[in-house]
């Protein structure tokens, strides 16, 4: 999120709006906004309905759940939902007509889309 904040001014120069979507409960998202001084909108998809409709969700296997819990990470507590689900990290560039113009999706949830790639895609759209 910090990298997105660092790129926000450049993103806005293209007339674009940055919106992040997280599976966390709203109060956790608000805490993240405050602690990181984020100035763009973060929406909660705590039931993973949006990311599910985009085919981005995956179930966390039992063995990985145990590892998460050993680090104090309780996904159901973070999302407020009973299932152990995470969305794949994704970046989607949508134009003013609602047409998807670029995507960056990685099934490895530890790999995050680069903010610089967003700037490149926005530059192509403005040409």
PDB file of C-alpha atoms in Angstrom:
ATOM      1  CA  UNK A   1       0.000   0.000   0.000  1.00  0.00           C
ATOM      2  CA  UNK A   2       2.918   2.272   0.728  1.00  0.00           C
ATOM      3  CA  UNK A   3       4.204   1.976  -2.859  1.00  0.00           C
ATOM      4  CA  UNK A   4       0.753   2.904  -4.140  1.00  0.00           C
ATOM      5  CA  UNK A   5       0.698   5.947  -1.869  1.00  0.00           C
ATOM      6  CA  UNK A   6       4.116   6.947  -3.174  1.00  0.00           C
ATOM      7  CA  UNK A   7       2.777   6.738  -6.754  1.00  0.00           C
ATOM      8  CA  UNK A   8      -0.571   8.410  -6.069  1.00  0.00           C
ATOM      9  CA  UNK A   9       0.383  11.877  -7.297  1.00  0.00           C
ATOM     10  CA  UNK A  10       1.683  10.467 -10.591  1.00  0.00           C
ATOM     11  CA  UNK A  11      -1.443   8.322 -10.968  1.00  0.00           C
ATOM     12  CA  UNK A  12      -3.634  11.376 -10.445  1.00  0.00           C
ATOM     13  CA  UNK A  13      -1.705  13.333 -13.108  1.00  0.00           C
ATOM     14  CA  UNK A  14      -3.258  10.942 -15.625  1.00  0.00           C
ATOM     15  CA  UNK A  15      -6.710  11.844 -14.310  1.00  0.00           C
ATOM     16  CA  UNK A  16      -6.982   8.410 -12.735  1.00  0.00           C
ATOM     17  CA  UNK A  17      -8.492   7.429  -9.410  1.00  0.00           C
ATOM     18  CA  UNK A  18      -6.787   4.842  -7.233  1.00  0.00           C
ATOM     19  CA  UNK A  19      -8.984   2.475  -5.244  1.00  0.00           C
ATOM     20  CA  UNK A  20      -7.637  -0.484  -3.280  1.00  0.00           C
ATOM     21  CA  UNK A  21      -9.840  -3.416  -2.304  1.00  0.00           C
ATOM     22  CA  UNK A  22      -8.969  -5.558   0.689  1.00  0.00           C
ATOM     23  CA  UNK A  23     -10.483  -8.682   2.257  1.00  0.00           C
ATOM     24  CA  UNK A  24     -10.056  -7.150   5.714  1.00  0.00           C
ATOM     25  CA  UNK A  25     -12.900  -5.909   7.892  1.00  0.00           C
ATOM     26  CA  UNK A  26     -13.534  -2.177   7.582  1.00  0.00           C
ATOM     27  CA  UNK A  27     -12.058  -1.320  10.979  1.00  0.00           C
ATOM     28  CA  UNK A  28      -8.788  -3.068  10.093  1.00  0.00           C
ATOM     29  CA  UNK A  29      -8.650  -1.212   6.787  1.00  0.00           C
ATOM     30  CA  UNK A  30      -9.204   2.099   8.584  1.00  0.00           C
ATOM     31  CA  UNK A  31      -6.389   1.270  10.969  1.00  0.00           C
ATOM     32  CA  UNK A  32      -4.105   0.536   7.989  1.00  0.00           C
ATOM     33  CA  UNK A  33      -5.076   3.858   6.387  1.00  0.00           C
ATOM     34  CA  UNK A  34      -4.272   5.768   9.565  1.00  0.00           C
ATOM     35  CA  UNK A  35      -1.025   3.990  10.404  1.00  0.00           C
ATOM     36  CA  UNK A  36       0.332   4.379   6.856  1.00  0.00           C
ATOM     37  CA  UNK A  37      -1.061   7.876   6.120  1.00  0.00           C
ATOM     38  CA  UNK A  38      -2.864   6.589   3.031  1.00  0.00           C
ATOM     39  CA  UNK A  39      -4.880   9.188   1.119  1.00  0.00           C
ATOM     40  CA  UNK A  40      -6.606   6.966  -1.441  1.00  0.00           C
ATOM     41  CA  UNK A  41      -9.799   4.981  -0.964  1.00  0.00           C
ATOM     42  CA  UNK A  42      -9.634   1.468   0.433  1.00  0.00           C
ATOM     43  CA  UNK A  43     -12.778  -0.609   0.153  1.00  0.00           C
ATOM     44  CA  UNK A  44     -13.516  -3.731   2.194  1.00  0.00           C
ATOM     45  CA  UNK A  45     -14.552  -6.892   0.382  1.00  0.00           C
ATOM     46  CA  UNK A  46     -14.607  -8.881   3.612  1.00  0.00           C
ATOM     47  CA  UNK A  47     -16.899 -11.564   2.207  1.00  0.00           C
ATOM     48  CA  UNK A  48     -14.686 -11.835  -0.903  1.00  0.00           C
ATOM     49  CA  UNK A  49     -17.752 -11.388  -3.123  1.00  0.00           C
ATOM     50  CA  UNK A  50     -16.113  -9.010  -5.597  1.00  0.00           C
ATOM     51  CA  UNK A  51     -12.845 -10.903  -5.853  1.00  0.00           C
ATOM     52  CA  UNK A  52     -14.797 -14.157  -6.071  1.00  0.00           C
ATOM     53  CA  UNK A  53     -16.831 -12.803  -8.987  1.00  0.00           C
ATOM     54  CA  UNK A  54     -13.530 -11.978 -10.711  1.00  0.00           C
ATOM     55  CA  UNK A  55     -12.177 -15.492 -10.114  1.00  0.00           C
ATOM     56  CA  UNK A  56      -9.373 -14.265  -7.865  1.00  0.00           C
ATOM     57  CA  UNK A  57     -10.092 -16.216  -4.672  1.00  0.00           C
ATOM     58  CA  UNK A  58      -8.318 -19.323  -3.456  1.00  0.00           C
ATOM     59  CA  UNK A  59      -8.741 -21.468  -0.362  1.00  0.00           C
ATOM     60  CA  UNK A  60      -5.841 -21.670   2.062  1.00  0.00           C
ATOM     61  CA  UNK A  61      -4.855 -25.349   2.556  1.00  0.00           C
ATOM     62  CA  UNK A  62      -4.952 -26.805   6.080  1.00  0.00           C
ATOM     63  CA  UNK A  63      -1.164 -27.092   6.410  1.00  0.00           C
ATOM     64  CA  UNK A  64      -0.720 -23.432   5.491  1.00  0.00           C
ATOM     65  CA  UNK A  65      -3.461 -22.415   7.938  1.00  0.00           C
ATOM     66  CA  UNK A  66      -1.378 -23.875  10.747  1.00  0.00           C
ATOM     67  CA  UNK A  67       1.630 -21.840   9.635  1.00  0.00           C
ATOM     68  CA  UNK A  68      -0.466 -18.665   9.457  1.00  0.00           C
ATOM     69  CA  UNK A  69      -1.823 -19.310  12.943  1.00  0.00           C
ATOM     70  CA  UNK A  70       1.699 -19.912  14.295  1.00  0.00           C
ATOM     71  CA  UNK A  71       2.525 -16.362  13.155  1.00  0.00           C
ATOM     72  CA  UNK A  72      -0.638 -14.996  14.754  1.00  0.00           C
ATOM     73  CA  UNK A  73      -2.444 -14.547  11.434  1.00  0.00           C
ATOM     74  CA  UNK A  74      -6.094 -15.542  11.673  1.00  0.00           C
ATOM     75  CA  UNK A  75      -7.710 -14.833   8.301  1.00  0.00           C
ATOM     76  CA  UNK A  76     -11.287 -15.468   9.456  1.00  0.00           C
ATOM     77  CA  UNK A  77     -10.764 -12.969  12.290  1.00  0.00           C
ATOM     78  CA  UNK A  78      -9.372 -10.401   9.832  1.00  0.00           C
ATOM     79  CA  UNK A  79     -12.200 -10.784   7.352  1.00  0.00           C
ATOM     80  CA  UNK A  80     -15.016 -11.597   9.751  1.00  0.00           C
ATOM     81  CA  UNK A  81     -15.865 -14.624   7.604  1.00  0.00           C
ATOM     82  CA  UNK A  82     -15.522 -18.276   8.650  1.00  0.00           C
ATOM     83  CA  UNK A  83     -13.608 -19.483   5.571  1.00  0.00           C
ATOM     84  CA  UNK A  84      -9.875 -19.352   4.991  1.00  0.00           C
ATOM     85  CA  UNK A  85      -9.886 -17.526   1.653  1.00  0.00           C
ATOM     86  CA  UNK A  86      -7.541 -14.980   0.125  1.00  0.00           C
ATOM     87  CA  UNK A  87      -7.771 -13.181  -3.192  1.00  0.00           C
ATOM     88  CA  UNK A  88      -4.804 -13.261  -5.528  1.00  0.00           C
ATOM     89  CA  UNK A  89      -3.067  -9.887  -5.622  1.00  0.00           C
ATOM     90  CA  UNK A  90      -4.359  -8.048  -8.659  1.00  0.00           C
ATOM     91  CA  UNK A  91      -4.126  -4.668 -10.315  1.00  0.00           C
ATOM     92  CA  UNK A  92      -6.868  -3.777 -12.751  1.00  0.00           C
ATOM     93  CA  UNK A  93      -6.855  -0.617 -14.853  1.00  0.00           C
ATOM     94  CA  UNK A  94     -10.347   0.365 -15.954  1.00  0.00           C
ATOM     95  CA  UNK A  95     -11.016   3.261 -18.324  1.00  0.00           C
ATOM     96  CA  UNK A  96     -13.721   5.912 -17.917  1.00  0.00           C
ATOM     97  CA  UNK A  97     -16.164   3.760 -19.901  1.00  0.00           C
ATOM     98  CA  UNK A  98     -15.703   0.838 -17.499  1.00  0.00           C
ATOM     99  CA  UNK A  99     -13.605  -1.201 -19.920  1.00  0.00           C
ATOM    100  CA  UNK A 100     -10.720  -3.179 -18.429  1.00  0.00           C
ATOM    101  CA  UNK A 101      -7.573  -2.003 -20.203  1.00  0.00           C
ATOM    102  CA  UNK A 102      -4.833  -3.743 -18.220  1.00  0.00           C
ATOM    103  CA  UNK A 103      -4.472  -6.397 -15.541  1.00  0.00           C
ATOM    104  CA  UNK A 104      -1.672  -7.770 -13.441  1.00  0.00           C
ATOM    105  CA  UNK A 105      -2.631 -10.888 -11.480  1.00  0.00           C
ATOM    106  CA  UNK A 106      -0.272 -13.355  -9.835  1.00  0.00           C
ATOM    107  CA  UNK A 107      -1.366 -16.645  -8.234  1.00  0.00           C
ATOM    108  CA  UNK A 108       1.555 -16.275  -5.807  1.00  0.00           C
ATOM    109  CA  UNK A 109      -0.060 -14.134  -3.125  1.00  0.00           C
ATOM    110  CA  UNK A 110       3.366 -12.950  -1.940  1.00  0.00           C
ATOM    111  CA  UNK A 111       3.999 -11.221  -5.284  1.00  0.00           C
ATOM    112  CA  UNK A 112       2.368  -7.806  -5.433  1.00  0.00           C
ATOM    113  CA  UNK A 113       1.739  -5.823  -8.610  1.00  0.00           C
ATOM    114  CA  UNK A 114       4.293  -3.059  -9.067  1.00  0.00           C
ATOM    115  CA  UNK A 115       2.959   0.493  -8.827  1.00  0.00           C
ATOM    116  CA  UNK A 116       5.291   1.522 -11.659  1.00  0.00           C
ATOM    117  CA  UNK A 117       3.460  -0.879 -13.988  1.00  0.00           C
ATOM    118  CA  UNK A 118       0.254   1.029 -13.280  1.00  0.00           C
ATOM    119  CA  UNK A 119       1.941   4.244 -14.385  1.00  0.00           C
ATOM    120  CA  UNK A 120       3.124   2.592 -17.597  1.00  0.00           C
ATOM    121  CA  UNK A 121      -0.393   1.349 -18.357  1.00  0.00           C
ATOM    122  CA  UNK A 122      -1.911   4.756 -17.630  1.00  0.00           C
ATOM    123  CA  UNK A 123       0.642   6.379 -19.909  1.00  0.00           C
ATOM    124  CA  UNK A 124      -0.365   4.045 -22.746  1.00  0.00           C
ATOM    125  CA  UNK A 125      -4.025   4.910 -22.214  1.00  0.00           C
ATOM    126  CA  UNK A 126      -3.331   8.628 -22.408  1.00  0.00           C
ATOM    127  CA  UNK A 127      -1.518   8.367 -25.774  1.00  0.00           C
TER     128      UNK A 127
END
